[in-house]
PDB file of C-alpha atoms in Angstrom:
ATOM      1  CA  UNK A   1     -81.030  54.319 -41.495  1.00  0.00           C
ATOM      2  CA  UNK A   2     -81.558  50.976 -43.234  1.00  0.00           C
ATOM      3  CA  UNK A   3     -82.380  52.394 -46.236  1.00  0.00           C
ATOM      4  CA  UNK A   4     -79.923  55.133 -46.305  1.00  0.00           C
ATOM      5  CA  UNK A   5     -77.076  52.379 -46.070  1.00  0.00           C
ATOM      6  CA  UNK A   6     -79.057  50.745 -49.192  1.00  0.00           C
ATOM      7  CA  UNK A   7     -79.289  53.477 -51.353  1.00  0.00           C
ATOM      8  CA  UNK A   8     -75.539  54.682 -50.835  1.00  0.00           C
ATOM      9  CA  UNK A   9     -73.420  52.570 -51.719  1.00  0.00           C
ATOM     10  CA  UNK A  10     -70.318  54.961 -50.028  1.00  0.00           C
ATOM     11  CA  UNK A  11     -72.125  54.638 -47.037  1.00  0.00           C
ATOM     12  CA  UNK A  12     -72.322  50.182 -47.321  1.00  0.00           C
ATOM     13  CA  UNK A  13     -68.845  50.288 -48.124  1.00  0.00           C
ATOM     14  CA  UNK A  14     -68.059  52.213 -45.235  1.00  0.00           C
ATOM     15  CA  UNK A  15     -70.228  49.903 -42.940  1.00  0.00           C
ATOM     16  CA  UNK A  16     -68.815  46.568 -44.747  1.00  0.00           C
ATOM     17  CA  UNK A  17     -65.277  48.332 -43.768  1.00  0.00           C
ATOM     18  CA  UNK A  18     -66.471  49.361 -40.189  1.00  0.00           C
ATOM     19  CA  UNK A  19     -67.775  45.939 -39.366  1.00  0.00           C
ATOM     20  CA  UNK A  20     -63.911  44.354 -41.181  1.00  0.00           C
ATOM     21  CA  UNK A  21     -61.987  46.719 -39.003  1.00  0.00           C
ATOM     22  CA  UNK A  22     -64.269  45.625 -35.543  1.00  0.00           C
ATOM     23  CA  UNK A  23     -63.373  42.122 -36.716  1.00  0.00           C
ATOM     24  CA  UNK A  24     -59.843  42.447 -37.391  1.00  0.00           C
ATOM     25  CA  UNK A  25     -59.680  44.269 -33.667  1.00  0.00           C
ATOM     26  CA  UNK A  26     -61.735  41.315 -31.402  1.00  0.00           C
ATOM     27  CA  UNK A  27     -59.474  38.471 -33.861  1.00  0.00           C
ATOM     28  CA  UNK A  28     -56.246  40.706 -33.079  1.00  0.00           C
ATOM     29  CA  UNK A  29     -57.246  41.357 -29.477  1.00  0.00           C
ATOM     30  CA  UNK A  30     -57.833  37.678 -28.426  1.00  0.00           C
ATOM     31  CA  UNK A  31     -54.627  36.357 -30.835  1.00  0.00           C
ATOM     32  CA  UNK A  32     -52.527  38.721 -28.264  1.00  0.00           C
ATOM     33  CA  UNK A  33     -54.349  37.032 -25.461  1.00  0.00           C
ATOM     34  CA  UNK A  34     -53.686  33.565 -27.262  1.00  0.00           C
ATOM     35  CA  UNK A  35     -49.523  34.689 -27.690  1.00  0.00           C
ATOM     36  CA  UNK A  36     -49.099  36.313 -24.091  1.00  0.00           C
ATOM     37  CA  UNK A  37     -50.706  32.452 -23.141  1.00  0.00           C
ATOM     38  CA  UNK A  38     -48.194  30.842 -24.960  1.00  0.00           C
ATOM     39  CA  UNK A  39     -45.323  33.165 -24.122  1.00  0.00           C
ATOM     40  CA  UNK A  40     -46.288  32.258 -20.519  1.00  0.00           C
ATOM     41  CA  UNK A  41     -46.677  28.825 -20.817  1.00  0.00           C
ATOM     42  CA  UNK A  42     -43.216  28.424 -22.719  1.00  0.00           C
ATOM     43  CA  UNK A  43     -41.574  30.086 -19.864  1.00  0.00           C
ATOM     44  CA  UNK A  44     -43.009  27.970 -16.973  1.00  0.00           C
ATOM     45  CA  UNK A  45     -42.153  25.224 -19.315  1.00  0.00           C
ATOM     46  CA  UNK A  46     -38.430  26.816 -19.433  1.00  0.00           C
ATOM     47  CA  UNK A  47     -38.138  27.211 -16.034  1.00  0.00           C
ATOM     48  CA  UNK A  48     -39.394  23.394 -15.192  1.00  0.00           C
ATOM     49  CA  UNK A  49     -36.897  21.948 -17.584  1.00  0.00           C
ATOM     50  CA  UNK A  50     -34.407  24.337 -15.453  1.00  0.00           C
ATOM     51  CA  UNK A  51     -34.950  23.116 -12.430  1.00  0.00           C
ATOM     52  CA  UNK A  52     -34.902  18.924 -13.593  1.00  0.00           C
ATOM     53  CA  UNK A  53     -31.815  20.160 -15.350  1.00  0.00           C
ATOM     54  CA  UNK A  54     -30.046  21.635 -11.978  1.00  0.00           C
ATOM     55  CA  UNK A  55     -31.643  18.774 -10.272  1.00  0.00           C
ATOM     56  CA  UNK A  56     -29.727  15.939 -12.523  1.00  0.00           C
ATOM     57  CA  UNK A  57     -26.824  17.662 -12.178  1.00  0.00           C
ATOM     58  CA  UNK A  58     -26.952  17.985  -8.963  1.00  0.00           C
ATOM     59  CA  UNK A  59     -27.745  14.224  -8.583  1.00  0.00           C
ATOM     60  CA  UNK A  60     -24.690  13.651 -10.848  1.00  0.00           C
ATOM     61  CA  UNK A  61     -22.258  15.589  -8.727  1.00  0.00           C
ATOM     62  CA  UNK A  62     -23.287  14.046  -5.716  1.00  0.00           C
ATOM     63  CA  UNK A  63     -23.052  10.333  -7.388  1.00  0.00           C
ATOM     64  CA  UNK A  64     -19.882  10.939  -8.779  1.00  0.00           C
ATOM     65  CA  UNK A  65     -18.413  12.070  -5.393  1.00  0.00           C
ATOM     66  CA  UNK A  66     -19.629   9.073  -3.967  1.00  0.00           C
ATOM     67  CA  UNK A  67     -17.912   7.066  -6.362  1.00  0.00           C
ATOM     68  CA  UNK A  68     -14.620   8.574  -5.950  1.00  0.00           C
ATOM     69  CA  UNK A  69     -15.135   7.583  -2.035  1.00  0.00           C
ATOM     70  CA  UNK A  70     -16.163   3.982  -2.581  1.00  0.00           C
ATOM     71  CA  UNK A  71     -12.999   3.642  -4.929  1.00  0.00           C
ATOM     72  CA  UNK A  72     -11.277   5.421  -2.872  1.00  0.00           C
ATOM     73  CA  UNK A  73     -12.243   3.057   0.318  1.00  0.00           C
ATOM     74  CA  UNK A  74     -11.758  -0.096  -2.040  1.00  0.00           C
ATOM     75  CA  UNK A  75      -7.848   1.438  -2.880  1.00  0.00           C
ATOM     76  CA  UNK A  76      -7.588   1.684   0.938  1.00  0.00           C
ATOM     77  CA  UNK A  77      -8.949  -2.162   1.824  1.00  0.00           C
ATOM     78  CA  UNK A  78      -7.143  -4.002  -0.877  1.00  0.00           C
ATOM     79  CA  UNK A  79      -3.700  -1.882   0.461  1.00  0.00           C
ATOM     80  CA  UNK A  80      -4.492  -2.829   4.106  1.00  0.00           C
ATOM     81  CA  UNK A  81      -5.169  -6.500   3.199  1.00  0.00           C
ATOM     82  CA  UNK A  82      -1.339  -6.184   1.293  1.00  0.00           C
ATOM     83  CA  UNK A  83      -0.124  -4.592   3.862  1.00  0.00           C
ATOM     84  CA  UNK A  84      -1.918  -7.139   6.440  1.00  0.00           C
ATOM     85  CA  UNK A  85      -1.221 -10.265   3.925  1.00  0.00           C
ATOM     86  CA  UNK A  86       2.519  -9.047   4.089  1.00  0.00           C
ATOM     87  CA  UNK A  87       2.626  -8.461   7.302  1.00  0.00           C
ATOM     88  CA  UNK A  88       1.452 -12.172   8.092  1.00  0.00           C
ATOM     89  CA  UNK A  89       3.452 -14.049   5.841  1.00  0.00           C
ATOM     90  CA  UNK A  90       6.477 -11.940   7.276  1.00  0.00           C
ATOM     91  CA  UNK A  91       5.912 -13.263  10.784  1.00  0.00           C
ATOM     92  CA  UNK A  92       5.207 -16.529   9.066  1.00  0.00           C
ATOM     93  CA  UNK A  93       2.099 -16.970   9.790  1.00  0.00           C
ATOM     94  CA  UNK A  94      -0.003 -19.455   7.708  1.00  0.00           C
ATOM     95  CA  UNK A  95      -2.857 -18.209   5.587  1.00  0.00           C
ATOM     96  CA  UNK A  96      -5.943 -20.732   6.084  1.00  0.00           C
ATOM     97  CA  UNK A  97      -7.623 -19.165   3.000  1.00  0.00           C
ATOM     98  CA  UNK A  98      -5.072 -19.448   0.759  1.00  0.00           C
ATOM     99  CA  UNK A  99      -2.458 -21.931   2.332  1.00  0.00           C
ATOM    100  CA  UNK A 100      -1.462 -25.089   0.237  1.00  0.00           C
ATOM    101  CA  UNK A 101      -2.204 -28.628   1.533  1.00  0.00           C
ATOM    102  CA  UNK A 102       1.468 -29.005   1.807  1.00  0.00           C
ATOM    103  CA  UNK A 103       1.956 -25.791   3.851  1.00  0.00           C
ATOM    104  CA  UNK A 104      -0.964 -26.621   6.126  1.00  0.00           C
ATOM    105  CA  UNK A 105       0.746 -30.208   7.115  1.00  0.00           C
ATOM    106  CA  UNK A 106       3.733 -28.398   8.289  1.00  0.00           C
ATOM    107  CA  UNK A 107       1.539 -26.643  11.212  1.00  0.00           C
ATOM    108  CA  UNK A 108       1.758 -28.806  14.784  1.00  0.00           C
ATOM    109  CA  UNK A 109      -0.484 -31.964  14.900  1.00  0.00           C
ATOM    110  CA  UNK A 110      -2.197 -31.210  11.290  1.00  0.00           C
ATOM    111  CA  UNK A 111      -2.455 -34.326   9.081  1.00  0.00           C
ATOM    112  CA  UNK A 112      -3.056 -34.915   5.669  1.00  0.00           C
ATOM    113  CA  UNK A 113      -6.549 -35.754   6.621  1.00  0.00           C
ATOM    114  CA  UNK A 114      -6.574 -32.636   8.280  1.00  0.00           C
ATOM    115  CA  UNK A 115      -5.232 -30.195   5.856  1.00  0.00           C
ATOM    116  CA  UNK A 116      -7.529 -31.676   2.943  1.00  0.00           C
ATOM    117  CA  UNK A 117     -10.972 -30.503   5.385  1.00  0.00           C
ATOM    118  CA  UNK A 118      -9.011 -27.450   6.259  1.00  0.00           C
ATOM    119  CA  UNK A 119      -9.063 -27.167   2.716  1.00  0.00           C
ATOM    120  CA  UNK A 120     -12.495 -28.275   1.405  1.00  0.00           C
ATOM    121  CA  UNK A 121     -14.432 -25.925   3.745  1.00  0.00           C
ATOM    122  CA  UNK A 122     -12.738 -22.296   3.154  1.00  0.00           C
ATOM    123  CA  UNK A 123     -13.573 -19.632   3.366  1.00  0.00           C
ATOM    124  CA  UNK A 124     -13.348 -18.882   6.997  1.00  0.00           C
ATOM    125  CA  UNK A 125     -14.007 -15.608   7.789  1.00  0.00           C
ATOM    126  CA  UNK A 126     -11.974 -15.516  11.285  1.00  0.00           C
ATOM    127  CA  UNK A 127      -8.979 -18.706  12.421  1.00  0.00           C
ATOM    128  CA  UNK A 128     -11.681 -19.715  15.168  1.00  0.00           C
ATOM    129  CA  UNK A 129     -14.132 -20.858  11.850  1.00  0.00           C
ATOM    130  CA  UNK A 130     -11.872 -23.890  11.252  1.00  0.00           C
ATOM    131  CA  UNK A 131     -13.376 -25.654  14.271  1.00  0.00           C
ATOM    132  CA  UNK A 132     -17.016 -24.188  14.236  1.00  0.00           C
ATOM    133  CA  UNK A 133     -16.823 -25.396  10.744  1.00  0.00           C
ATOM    134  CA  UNK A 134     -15.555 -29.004  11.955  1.00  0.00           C
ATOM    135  CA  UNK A 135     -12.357 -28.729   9.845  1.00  0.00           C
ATOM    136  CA  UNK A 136     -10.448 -29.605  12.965  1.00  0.00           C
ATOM    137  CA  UNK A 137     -10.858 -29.730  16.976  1.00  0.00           C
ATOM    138  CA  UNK A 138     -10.407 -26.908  19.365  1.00  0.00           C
ATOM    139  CA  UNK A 139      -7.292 -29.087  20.718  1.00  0.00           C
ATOM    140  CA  UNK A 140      -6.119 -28.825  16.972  1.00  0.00           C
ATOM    141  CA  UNK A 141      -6.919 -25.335  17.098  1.00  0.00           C
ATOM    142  CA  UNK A 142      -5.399 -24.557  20.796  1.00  0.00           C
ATOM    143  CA  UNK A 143      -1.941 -25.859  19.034  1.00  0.00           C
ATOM    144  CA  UNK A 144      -2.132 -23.854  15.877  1.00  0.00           C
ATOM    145  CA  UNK A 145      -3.744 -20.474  16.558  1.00  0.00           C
ATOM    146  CA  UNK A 146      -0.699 -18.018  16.818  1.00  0.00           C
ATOM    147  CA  UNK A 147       0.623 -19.707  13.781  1.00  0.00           C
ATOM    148  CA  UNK A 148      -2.326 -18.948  11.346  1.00  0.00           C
ATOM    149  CA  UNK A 149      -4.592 -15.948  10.292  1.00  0.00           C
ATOM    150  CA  UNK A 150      -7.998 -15.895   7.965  1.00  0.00           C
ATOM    151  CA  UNK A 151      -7.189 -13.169   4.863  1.00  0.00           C
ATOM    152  CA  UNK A 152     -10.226 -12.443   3.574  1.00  0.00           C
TER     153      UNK A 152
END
C-alpha cells in the first residue's frame, strides 16, 4: 500500500487530508472537554461567590439590627437617667456625682473638709461608696443618706 500512496499523488493528498481531519477531531474533541471544564468550574466558582455574597448580607442584616437595639437601649438609659436625674433633684435630693462643694456643705454635719473629699474621690457608683471610699464616716453617712443619690 506504501507504494501505491507514493506513486498517486490523489491518493497522499487524500491520506495527508485523512490524517488533518483525525487531528482536527482528537484537538476538537478534547477542546470541548477543556470548555465543558471551564464552564463547570466557572459555575462552582458562581455559586461560591453566591453563597459568601448571601452570607455577608446576611451578616450585615443581622449587625445592623443589632445596632438599632444597642441605640435603641442607649436612647432608653440616657431617658431613664433624665427621668431618674429629674426625679431626684425634684425631691431635692443631692447628687454626689455631680453636686457642687457649696451644695454638698448644705447636707447635715458635712464640712468644708468634708465636701472637698466628697469631692476628690467621685465617682461613686452607689451613696454607700462615700464611706467605703473614706470620703466620710458611716455616722456622716447615717445623717445624710435619704438626702443624696449616686447618678451615674
Amino acid at each position: 500500500m506504501q507504494s501505491t500512496i507514493h506513486h498517486h499523488p490523489a491518493l497522499r493528498i487524500a491520506a495527508i487530508l485523512a490524517l488533518f481531519a483525525a487531528t482536527l477531531f482528537v484537538a476538537s474533541c478534547s477542546s470541548q472537554q477543556s470548555d465543558q471544564h471551564l464552564q463547570r468550574q466557572a459555575q462552582r466558582a458562581t455559586i461560591r461567590a453566591k453563597m459568601a455574597a448571601d452570607k455577608a448580607a446576611a451578616e450585615a442584616r443581622s449587625a445592623a439590627a443589632n445596632a438599632r437595639r444597642e441605640a435603641h437601649d442607649i436612647a432608653k438609659g440616657v431617658h431613664a437617667g433624665l427621668r431618674t436625674r429629674g426625679a431626684a433633684q425634684a425631691a431635692g435630693l443631692v447628687d454626689v456625682n455631680s453636686a457642687s462643694i457649696a451644695r454638698l456643705e448644705r447636707l447635715p454635719g458635712i464640712d468644708p473638709a468634708s465636701a472637698r473629699r466628697i469631692q476628690s474621690r467621685r465617682p461613686y457608683r452607689g451613696p454607700h461608696a462615700l464611706v467605703t471610699k473614706g470620703a466620710i464616716t458611716q455616722r456622716e453617712y447615717d445623717r445624710i443618706a435619704a438626702d443624696i443619690v449616686a447618678q451615674h
